[in-house]
Every structure is written in C-alpha cells, then in structure tokens.
XYZ file of C-alpha atoms in Angstrom:
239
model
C -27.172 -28.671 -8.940
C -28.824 -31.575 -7.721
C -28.581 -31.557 -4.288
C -30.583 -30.758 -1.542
C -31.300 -27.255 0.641
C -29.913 -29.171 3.715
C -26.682 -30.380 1.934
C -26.281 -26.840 0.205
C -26.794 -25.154 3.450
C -23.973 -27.678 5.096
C -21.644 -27.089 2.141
C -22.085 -23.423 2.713
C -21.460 -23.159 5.990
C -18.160 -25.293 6.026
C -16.993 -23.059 3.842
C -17.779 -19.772 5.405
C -15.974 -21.590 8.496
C -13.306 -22.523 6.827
C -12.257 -18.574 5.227
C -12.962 -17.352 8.725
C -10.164 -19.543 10.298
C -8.385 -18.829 7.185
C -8.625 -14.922 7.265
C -8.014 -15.636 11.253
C -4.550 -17.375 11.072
C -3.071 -14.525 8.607
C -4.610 -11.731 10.932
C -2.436 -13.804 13.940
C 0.486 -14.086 11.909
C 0.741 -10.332 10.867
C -0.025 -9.375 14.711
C 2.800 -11.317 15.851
C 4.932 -9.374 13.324
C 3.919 -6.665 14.834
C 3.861 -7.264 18.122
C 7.972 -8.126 17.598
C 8.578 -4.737 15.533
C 6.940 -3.170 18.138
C 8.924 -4.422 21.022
C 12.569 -4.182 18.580
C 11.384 -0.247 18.317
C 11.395 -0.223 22.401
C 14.313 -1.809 22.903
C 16.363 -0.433 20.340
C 15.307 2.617 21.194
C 17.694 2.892 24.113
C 21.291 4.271 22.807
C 23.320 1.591 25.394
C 21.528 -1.333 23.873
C 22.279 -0.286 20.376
C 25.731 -0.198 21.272
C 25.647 -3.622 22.778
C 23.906 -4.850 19.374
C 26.760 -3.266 17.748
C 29.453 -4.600 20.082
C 27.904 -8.479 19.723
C 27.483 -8.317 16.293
C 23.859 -7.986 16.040
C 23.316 -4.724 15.197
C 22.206 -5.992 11.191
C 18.686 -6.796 11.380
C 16.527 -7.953 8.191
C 15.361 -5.345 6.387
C 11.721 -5.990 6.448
C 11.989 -5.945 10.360
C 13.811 -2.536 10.005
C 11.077 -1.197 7.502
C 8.178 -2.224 9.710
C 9.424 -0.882 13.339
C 10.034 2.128 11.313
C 6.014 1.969 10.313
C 7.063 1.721 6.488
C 5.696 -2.363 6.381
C 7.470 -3.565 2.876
C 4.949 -3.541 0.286
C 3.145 -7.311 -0.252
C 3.196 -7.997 -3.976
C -0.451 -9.621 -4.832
C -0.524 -12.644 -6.592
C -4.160 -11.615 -8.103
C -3.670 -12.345 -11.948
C -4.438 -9.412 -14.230
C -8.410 -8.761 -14.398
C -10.483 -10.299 -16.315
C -11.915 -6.879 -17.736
C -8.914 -6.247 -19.585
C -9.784 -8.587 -22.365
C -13.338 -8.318 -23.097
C -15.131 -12.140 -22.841
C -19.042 -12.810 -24.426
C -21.496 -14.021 -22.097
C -21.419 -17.809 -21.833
C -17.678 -17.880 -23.223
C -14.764 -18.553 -20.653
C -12.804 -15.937 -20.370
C -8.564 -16.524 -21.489
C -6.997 -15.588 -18.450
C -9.735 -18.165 -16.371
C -8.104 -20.640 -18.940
C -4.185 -19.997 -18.271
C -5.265 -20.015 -14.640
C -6.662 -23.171 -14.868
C -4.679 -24.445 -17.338
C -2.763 -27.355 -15.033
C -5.935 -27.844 -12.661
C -7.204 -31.168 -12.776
C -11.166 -29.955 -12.447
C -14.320 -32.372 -12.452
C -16.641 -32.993 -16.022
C -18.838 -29.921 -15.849
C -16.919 -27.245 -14.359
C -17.271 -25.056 -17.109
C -20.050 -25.195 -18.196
C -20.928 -24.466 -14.570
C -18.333 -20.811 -15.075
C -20.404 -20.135 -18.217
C -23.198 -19.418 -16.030
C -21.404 -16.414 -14.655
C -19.408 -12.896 -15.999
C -15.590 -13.303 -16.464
C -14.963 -10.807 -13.653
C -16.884 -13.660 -11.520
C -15.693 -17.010 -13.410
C -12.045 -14.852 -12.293
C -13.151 -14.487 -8.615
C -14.374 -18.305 -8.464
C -11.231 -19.725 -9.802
C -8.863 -18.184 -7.742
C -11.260 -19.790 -5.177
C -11.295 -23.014 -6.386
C -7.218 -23.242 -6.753
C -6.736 -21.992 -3.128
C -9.033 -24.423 -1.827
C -7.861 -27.359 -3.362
C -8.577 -29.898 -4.139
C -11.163 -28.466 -6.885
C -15.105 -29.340 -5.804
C -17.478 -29.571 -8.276
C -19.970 -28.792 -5.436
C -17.718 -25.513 -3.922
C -18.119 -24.043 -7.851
C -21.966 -24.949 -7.355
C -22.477 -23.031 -4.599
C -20.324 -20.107 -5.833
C -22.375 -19.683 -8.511
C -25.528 -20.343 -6.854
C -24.278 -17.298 -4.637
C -23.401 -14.988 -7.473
C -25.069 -12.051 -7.969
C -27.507 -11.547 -10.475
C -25.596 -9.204 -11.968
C -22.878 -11.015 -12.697
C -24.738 -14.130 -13.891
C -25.134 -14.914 -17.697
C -28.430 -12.985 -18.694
C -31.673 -15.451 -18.869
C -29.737 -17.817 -16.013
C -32.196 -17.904 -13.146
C -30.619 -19.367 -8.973
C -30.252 -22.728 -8.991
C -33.190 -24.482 -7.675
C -31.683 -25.277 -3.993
C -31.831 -21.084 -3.353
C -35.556 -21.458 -4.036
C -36.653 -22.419 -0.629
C -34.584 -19.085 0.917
C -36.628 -15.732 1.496
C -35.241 -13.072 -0.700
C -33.783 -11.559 2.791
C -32.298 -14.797 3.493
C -30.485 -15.306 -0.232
C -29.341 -11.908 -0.297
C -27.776 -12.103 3.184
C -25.884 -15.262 2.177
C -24.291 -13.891 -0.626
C -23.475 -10.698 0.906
C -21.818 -12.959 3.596
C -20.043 -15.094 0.995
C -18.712 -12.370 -0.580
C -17.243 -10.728 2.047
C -15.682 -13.611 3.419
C -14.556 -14.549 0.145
C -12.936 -10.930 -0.369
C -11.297 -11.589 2.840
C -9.999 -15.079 2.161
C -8.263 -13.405 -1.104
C -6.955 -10.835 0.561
C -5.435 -13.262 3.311
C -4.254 -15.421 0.719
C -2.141 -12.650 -1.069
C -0.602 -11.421 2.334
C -0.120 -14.871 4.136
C 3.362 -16.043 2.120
C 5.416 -12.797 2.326
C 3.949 -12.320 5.744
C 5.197 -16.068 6.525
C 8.699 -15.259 5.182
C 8.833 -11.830 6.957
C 7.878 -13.304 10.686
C 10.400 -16.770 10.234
C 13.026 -13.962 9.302
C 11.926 -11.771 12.554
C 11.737 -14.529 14.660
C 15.080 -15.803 13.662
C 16.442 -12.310 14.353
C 14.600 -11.816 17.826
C 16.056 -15.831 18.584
C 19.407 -14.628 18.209
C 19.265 -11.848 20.827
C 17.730 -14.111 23.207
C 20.725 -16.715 22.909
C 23.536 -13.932 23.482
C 23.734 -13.456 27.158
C 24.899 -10.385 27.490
C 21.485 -9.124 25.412
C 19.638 -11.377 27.679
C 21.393 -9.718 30.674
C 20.876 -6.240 28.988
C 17.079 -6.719 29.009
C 16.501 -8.684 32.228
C 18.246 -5.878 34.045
C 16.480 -2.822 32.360
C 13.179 -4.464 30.947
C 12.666 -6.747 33.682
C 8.791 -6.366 33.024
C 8.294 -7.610 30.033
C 11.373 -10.546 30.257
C 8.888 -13.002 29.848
C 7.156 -11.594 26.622
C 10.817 -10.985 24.717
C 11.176 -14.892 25.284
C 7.833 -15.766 23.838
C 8.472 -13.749 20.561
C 11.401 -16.033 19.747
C 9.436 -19.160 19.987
C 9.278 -21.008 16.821
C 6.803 -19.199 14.351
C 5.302 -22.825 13.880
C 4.848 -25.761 15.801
C-alpha cells in the first residue's frame, strides 16, 4: 500500500462517514415504519373506526403492516451468503464462495492478492464490503486489510507500513471502530430492501385513508391532536 498516513487516514475516515449515514438512513426508515404501525394500532383500536374501515372498503391492510402493529415485525431474510467456515480454505488461498461472490465484479489488478493477506472468514467480510460499496476500490480493500485483525491475517503478514506511524492504542481503536461500523453497515444493508418494500406498502396504505373523507373526518373529529402527524405519515416515503 503505497500511500501515505495522511491519505490513509482521509480514506478511512470517508468511509467510517459514509456507514454512519448509511446505518443512519435504515435506522430512519425502520422508525418511520414504526412510527405508522404505531399510530394504525391507535386508531384501529377504536371499534367505530374499524367499522368505518370496513364500511369504505379499507379494512384489508398489507400484511406486514398487520404483523408489525401486532409487534410480530415479519422476519427480514439476510442476504449474507453462506460462511466462509463451511468449506475449509488454506491460508493465502481464496476461499470458493469469495469467488462466486465475486464472480461478475469487475475488481482492479491486485485485489487478490491483496484478500490472500487475510482468513476466508475476513476475505468474506471484505467482499461483501467491497460489492455494497461499489464501485470496487483497490484502496477501500487496502485499508480493510490494513484494519484486519491480526488474527485473521495470513500468519508471517505484518500491518501495512501506513499503520506504522499509529500508537498501538491508536491502531487498535481504529479497527475496533471499523469493525463495528462495518458490522453495522451489513446489518443495515440486509434490513434496508425489505424494510424499503414494507414502508412504500405502509405508506401507500396510510395514503389511502387520508384521501377517503369520511376517514379524514373520522380522525379530525376524534384525534384532532395528532391530525397533523396522520398527514405527515402518508407523505411520499421518498422525495
């Protein structure tokens, strides 16, 4: 890794910024989602409005709506790919499922030689990474590995020379901090798309009661309180 501590630093923190806003937009999404199951459980928790739904022809909600005001949130299948462990890899070698993962990446000369520098539970982690990042950096994968634990490096592979200026206090607390974010950013990942799907179809649900005006009538006459936040949950999901 030729580059220096400045430009590693820089690359480092762009990229801690950028999982935080990451890991940030998902968390606002699924609080949203909430916030709209939520206010469906008060609403439809009065017996005359449920017969009004009923009578309009709005009773039928989605069923991930009904599953989450009920506090039984519909499972998120994770797009993770099966773990690297499962298939035993030698150090240095890349490991088969890092290959089929990778298979119709376009990546930059040197990016594996760079994963054979780490464990295929880590060359795993950094791909999945990489592909959600997009487009693949040959200087991202640097500083992933730079920021690997020594455990999960190749044995005899020493921290690339730009971690040599760093404390040991300093290194350690980077890659802590990496990998949490990191963890996070995965996790985020996995949740945003059925998350996505489940607020467009709770917003399109929560858009229809607004537009029938005996439901708006219904609400502005019993809930006049909170009128003004039942109209903001069926604003467009995005703008």
């Amino acid at each position: 890794m030729r580059r220096s501590t400045p430009e590693f630093l820089r690359i480092y923190e762009a990229e801690c910024r950028r999982k935080r806003v990451f890991v940030e937009e998902v968390e606002e999404l699924e609080r949203r989602l909430n916030r709209i199951a939520v206010t469906v459980r008060l609403i439809t928790g009065d017996p005359q409005f449920r017969a009004l739904l009923a009578s309009e022809g709005l009773a039928a909600m989605p069923k991930t709506l009904a599953l989450r005001f009920s506090d039984s949130p519909p499972a998120h299948t994770s797009s993770q790919p099966a773990s690297a462990e499962a298939n035993p890899t030698s150090a240095g070698e890349i490991c088969p499922e890092v290959l089929a993962l990778l298979r119709d990446c376009t990546g930059p000369a040197g990016l594996f030689a760079l994963l054979r520098l780490v464990h295929p539970v880590r060359q795993m982690e950094i791909a999945r990474l990489m592909i959600a990042r997009g487009p693949v950096s040959l200087n991202y994968v640097k500083m992933l590995v730079a920021l690997t634990p020594l455990s999960l490096l190749v044995k005899d592979i020493q921290p690339l020379h730009e971690l040599s200026s760093f404390s040991e206090n300093r290194r350690v607390e980077m890659e802590q901090e990496l990998a949490k974010l990191s963890g996070a950013f995965l996790g985020a990942l996995d949740r945003r798309g059925p998350a996505s799907l489940e607020l467009v179809a709770a917003c399109r649900y929560f858009d229809r009661l607004m537009n029938n005006s005996s439901v708006v009538r219904y609400l502005a006459r019993n809930f006049p309180g909170r009128f003004e936040e039942f109209h903001s949950l069926s604003l467009p999901v995005f703008n």
